[in-house]
Coordinates of N, CA, C and O in Angstrom, one line a residue:
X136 N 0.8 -1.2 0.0 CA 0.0 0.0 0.0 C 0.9 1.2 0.0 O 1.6 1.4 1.0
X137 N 0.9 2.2 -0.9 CA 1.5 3.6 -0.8 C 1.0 4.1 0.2 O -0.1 3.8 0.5
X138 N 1.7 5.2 0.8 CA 0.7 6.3 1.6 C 1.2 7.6 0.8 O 2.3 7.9 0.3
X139 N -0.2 8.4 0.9 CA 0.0 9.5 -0.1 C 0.0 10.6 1.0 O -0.5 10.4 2.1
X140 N 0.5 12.0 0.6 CA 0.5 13.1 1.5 C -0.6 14.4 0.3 O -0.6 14.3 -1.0
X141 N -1.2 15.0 0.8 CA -1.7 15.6 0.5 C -1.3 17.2 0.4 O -1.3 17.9 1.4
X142 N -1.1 17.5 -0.6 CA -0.3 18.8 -0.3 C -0.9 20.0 -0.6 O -1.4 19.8 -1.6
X143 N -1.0 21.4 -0.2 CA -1.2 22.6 -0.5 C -0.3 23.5 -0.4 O 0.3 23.9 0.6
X144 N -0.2 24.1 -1.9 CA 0.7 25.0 -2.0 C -0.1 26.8 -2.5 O -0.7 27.2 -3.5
X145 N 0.2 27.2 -1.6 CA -0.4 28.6 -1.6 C 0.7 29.9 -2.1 O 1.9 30.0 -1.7
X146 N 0.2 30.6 -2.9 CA 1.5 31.9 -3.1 C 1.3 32.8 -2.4 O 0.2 33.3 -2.3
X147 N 2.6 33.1 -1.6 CA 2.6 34.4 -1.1 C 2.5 35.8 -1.8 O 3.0 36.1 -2.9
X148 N 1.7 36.7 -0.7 CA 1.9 38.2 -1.0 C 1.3 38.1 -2.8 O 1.7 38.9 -3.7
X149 N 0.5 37.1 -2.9 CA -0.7 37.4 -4.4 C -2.3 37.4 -4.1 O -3.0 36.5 -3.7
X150 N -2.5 38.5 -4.3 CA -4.4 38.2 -4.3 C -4.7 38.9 -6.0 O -4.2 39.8 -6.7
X151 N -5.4 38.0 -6.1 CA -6.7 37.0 -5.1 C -5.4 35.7 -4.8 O -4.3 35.4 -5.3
X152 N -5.9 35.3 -3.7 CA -4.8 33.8 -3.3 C -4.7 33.1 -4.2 O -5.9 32.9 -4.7
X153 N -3.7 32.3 -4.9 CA -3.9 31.4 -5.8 C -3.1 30.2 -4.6 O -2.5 30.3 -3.5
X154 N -3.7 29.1 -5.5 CA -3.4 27.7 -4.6 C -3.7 26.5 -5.4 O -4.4 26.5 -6.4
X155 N -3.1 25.6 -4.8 CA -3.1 23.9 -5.5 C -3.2 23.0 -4.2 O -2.8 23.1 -3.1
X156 N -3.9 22.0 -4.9 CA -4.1 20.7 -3.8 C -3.9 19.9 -4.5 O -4.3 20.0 -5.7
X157 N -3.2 18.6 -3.9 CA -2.7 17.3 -5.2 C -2.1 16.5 -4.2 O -1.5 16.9 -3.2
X158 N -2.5 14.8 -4.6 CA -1.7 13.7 -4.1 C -0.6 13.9 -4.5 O -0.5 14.6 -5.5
X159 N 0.8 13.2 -3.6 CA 1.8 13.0 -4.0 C 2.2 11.4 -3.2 O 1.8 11.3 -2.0
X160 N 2.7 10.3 -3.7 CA 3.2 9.4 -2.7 C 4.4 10.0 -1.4 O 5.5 10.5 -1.5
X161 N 3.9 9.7 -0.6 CA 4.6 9.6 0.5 C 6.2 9.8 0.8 O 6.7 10.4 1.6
X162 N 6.8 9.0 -0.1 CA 8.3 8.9 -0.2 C 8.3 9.8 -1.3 O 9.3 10.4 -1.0
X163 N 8.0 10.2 -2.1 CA 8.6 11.2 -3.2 C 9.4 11.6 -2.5 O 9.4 11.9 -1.3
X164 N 11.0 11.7 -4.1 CA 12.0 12.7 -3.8 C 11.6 13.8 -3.7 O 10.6 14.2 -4.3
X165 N 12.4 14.8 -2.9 CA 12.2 16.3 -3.4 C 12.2 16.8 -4.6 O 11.7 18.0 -4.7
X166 N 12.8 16.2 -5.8 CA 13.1 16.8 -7.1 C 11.8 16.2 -7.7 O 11.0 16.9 -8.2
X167 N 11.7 14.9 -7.6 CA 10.2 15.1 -8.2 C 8.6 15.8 -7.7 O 7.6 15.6 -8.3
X168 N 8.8 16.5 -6.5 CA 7.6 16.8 -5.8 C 7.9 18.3 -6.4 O 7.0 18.9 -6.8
X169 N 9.0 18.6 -6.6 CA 9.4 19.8 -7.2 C 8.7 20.3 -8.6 O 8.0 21.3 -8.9
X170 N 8.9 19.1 -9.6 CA 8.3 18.7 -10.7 C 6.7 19.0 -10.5 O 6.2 20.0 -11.2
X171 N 6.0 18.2 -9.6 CA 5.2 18.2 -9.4 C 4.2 19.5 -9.4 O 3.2 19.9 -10.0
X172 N 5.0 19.9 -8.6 CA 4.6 21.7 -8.0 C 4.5 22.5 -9.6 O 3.6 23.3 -9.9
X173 N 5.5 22.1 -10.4 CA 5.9 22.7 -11.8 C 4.5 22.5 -12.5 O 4.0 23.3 -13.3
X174 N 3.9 21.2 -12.2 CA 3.3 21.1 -13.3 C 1.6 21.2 -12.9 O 0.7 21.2 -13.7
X175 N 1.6 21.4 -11.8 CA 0.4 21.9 -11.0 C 0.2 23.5 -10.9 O -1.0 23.9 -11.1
X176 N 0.9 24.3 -10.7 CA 1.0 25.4 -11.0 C 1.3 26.2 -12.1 O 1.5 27.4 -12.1
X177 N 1.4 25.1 -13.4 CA 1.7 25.5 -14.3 C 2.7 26.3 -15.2 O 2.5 26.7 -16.3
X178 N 3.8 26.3 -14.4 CA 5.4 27.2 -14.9 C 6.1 25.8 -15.8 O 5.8 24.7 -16.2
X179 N 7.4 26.7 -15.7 CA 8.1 25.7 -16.8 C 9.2 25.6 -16.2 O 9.9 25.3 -17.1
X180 N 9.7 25.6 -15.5 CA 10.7 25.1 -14.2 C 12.0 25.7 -14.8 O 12.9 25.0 -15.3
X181 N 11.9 27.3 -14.7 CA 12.7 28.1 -15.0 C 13.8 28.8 -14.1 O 14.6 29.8 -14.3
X182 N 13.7 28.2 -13.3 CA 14.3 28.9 -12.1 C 14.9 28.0 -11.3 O 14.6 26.8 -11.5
X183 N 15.9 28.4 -10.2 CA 16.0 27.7 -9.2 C 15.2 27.5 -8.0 O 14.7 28.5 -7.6
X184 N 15.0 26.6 -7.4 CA 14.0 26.2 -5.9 C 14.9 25.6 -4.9 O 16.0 25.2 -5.2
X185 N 14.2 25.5 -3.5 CA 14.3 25.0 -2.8 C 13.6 24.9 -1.9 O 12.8 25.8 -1.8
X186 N 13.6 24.0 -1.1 CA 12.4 23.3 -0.3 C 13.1 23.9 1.2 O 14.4 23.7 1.3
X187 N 12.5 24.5 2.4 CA 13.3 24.5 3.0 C 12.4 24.4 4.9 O 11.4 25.1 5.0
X188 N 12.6 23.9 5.8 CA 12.3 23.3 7.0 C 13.0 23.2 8.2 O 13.7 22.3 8.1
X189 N 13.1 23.6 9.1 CA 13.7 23.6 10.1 C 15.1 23.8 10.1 O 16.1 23.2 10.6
X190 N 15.1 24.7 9.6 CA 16.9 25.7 9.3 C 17.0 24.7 8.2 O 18.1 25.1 8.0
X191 N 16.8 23.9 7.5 CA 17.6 22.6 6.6 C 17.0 23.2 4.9 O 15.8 23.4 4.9
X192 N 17.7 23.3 3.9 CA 17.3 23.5 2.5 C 17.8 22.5 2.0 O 18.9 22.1 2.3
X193 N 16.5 21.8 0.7 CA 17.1 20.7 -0.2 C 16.7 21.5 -1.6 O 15.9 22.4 -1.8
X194 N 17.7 20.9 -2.4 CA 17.4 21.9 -3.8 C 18.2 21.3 -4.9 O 18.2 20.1 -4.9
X195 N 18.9 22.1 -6.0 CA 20.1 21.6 -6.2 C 21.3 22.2 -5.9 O 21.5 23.4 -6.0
X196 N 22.3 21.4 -5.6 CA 23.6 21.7 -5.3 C 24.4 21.8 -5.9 O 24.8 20.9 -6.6
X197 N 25.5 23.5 -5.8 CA 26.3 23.7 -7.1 C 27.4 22.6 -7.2 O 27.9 22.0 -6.3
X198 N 27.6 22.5 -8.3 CA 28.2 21.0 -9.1 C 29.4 21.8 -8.7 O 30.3 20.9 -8.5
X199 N 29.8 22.6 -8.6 CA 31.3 22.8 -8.4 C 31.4 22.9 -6.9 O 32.5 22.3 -6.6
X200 N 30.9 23.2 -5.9 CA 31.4 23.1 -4.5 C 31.3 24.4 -3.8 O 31.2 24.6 -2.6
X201 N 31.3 25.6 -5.1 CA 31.7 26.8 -4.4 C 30.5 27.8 -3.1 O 30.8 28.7 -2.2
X202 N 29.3 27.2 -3.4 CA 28.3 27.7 -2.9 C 28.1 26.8 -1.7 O 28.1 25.6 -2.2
X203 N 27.9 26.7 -0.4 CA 27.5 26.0 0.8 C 26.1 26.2 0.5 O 25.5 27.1 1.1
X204 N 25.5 25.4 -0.4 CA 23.6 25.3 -1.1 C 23.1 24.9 0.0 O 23.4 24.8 1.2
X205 N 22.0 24.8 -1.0 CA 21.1 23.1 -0.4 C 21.5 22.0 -0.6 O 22.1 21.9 -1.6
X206 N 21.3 20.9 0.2 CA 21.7 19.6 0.1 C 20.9 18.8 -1.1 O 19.8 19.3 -1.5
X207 N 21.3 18.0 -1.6 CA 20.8 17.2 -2.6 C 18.5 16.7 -2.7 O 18.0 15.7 -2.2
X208 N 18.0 17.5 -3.4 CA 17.1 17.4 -3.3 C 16.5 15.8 -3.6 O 15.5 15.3 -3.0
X209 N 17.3 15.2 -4.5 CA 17.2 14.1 -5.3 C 17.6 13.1 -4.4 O 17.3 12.1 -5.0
X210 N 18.2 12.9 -3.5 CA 18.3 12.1 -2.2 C 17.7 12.0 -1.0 O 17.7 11.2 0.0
X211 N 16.9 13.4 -1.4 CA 15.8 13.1 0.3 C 14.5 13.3 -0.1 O 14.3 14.1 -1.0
X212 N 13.1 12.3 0.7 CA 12.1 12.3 0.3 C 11.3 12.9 1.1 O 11.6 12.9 2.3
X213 N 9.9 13.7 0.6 CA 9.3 14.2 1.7 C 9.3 13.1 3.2 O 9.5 13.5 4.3
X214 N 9.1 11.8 2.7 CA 8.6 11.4 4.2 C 10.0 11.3 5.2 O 9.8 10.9 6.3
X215 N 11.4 11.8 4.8 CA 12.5 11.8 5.6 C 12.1 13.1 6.0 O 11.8 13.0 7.2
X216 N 12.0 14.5 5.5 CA 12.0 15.9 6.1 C 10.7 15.5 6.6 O 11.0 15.3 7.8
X217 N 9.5 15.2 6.6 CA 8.6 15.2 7.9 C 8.9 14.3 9.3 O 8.5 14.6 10.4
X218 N 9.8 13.2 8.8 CA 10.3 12.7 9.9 C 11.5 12.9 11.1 O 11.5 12.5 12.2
X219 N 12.4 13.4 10.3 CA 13.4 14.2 10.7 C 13.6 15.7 11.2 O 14.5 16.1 11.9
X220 N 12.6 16.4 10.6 CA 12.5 18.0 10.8 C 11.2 18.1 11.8 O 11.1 19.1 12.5
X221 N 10.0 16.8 11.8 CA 8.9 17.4 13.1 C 8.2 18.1 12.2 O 7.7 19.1 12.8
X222 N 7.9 18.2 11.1 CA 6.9 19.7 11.0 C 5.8 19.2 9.4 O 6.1 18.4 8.6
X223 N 4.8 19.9 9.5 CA 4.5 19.6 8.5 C 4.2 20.7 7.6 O 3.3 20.7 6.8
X224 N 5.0 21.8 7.8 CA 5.5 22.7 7.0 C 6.2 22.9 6.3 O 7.1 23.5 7.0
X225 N 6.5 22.8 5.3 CA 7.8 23.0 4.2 C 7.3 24.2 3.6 O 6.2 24.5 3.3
X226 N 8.7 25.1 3.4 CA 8.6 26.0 2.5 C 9.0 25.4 1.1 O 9.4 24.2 1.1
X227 N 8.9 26.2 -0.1 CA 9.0 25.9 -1.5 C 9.4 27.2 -1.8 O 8.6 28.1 -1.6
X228 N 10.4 27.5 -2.2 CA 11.0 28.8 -2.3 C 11.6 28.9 -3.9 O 12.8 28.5 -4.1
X229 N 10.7 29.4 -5.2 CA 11.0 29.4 -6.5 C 11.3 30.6 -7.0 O 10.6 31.5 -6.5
X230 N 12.1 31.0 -7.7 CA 12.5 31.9 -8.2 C 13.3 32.8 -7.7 O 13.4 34.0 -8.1
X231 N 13.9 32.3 -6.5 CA 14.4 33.1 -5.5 C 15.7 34.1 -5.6 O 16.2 34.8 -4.8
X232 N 16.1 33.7 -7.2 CA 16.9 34.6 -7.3 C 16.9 36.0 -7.7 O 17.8 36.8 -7.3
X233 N 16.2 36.2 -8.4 CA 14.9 37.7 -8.1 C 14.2 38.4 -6.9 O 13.7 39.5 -6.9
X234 N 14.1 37.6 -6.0 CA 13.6 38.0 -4.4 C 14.5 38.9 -3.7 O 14.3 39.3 -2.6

């Protein structure tokens, strides 16, 4: 049996509020829940993200070393950050290089 998490993602500081609600399985990686988000809200995954929880960011990580990033998104799955972090809040932080 899968367990599925149910997710809502709401945008900040836009009215009218826009929002999404959508199964995801349980273990999803972060890069594909990422995906997910992409294709639910309809962008074209133009930007960089990161997911971020209890001081901890997953994302992607610069291939060269130089940036102390986020940790490898594609190695951790939601159901490790809800179990490890306590919370059932994750931020989703897209385009943040414009912010």
């Amino acid at each position: 049996m899968t367990l599925v998490a149910r997710i809502k993602v709401t945008l900040s500081d836009v009215e009218p509020q826009v929002l999404r609600r959508f199964d995801v399985p349980l273990k999803i990686k972060l890069n594909r829940l990422h995906d997910a988000i992409q294709a639910a809200m309809g962008w074209t995954d133009s930007h960089l993200y990161e997911f971020r929880a209890g001081g901890s960011g997953w994302g992607v990580p610069d291939p060269d070393g130089f940036y102390d990033g986020p940790m490898p998104a594609s190695k951790t799955s939601l159901l490790d950050v809800l179990e490890d972090v306590g919370t059932k809040t994750i931020h989703y932080i897209y385009d943040w290089e414009c912010a």
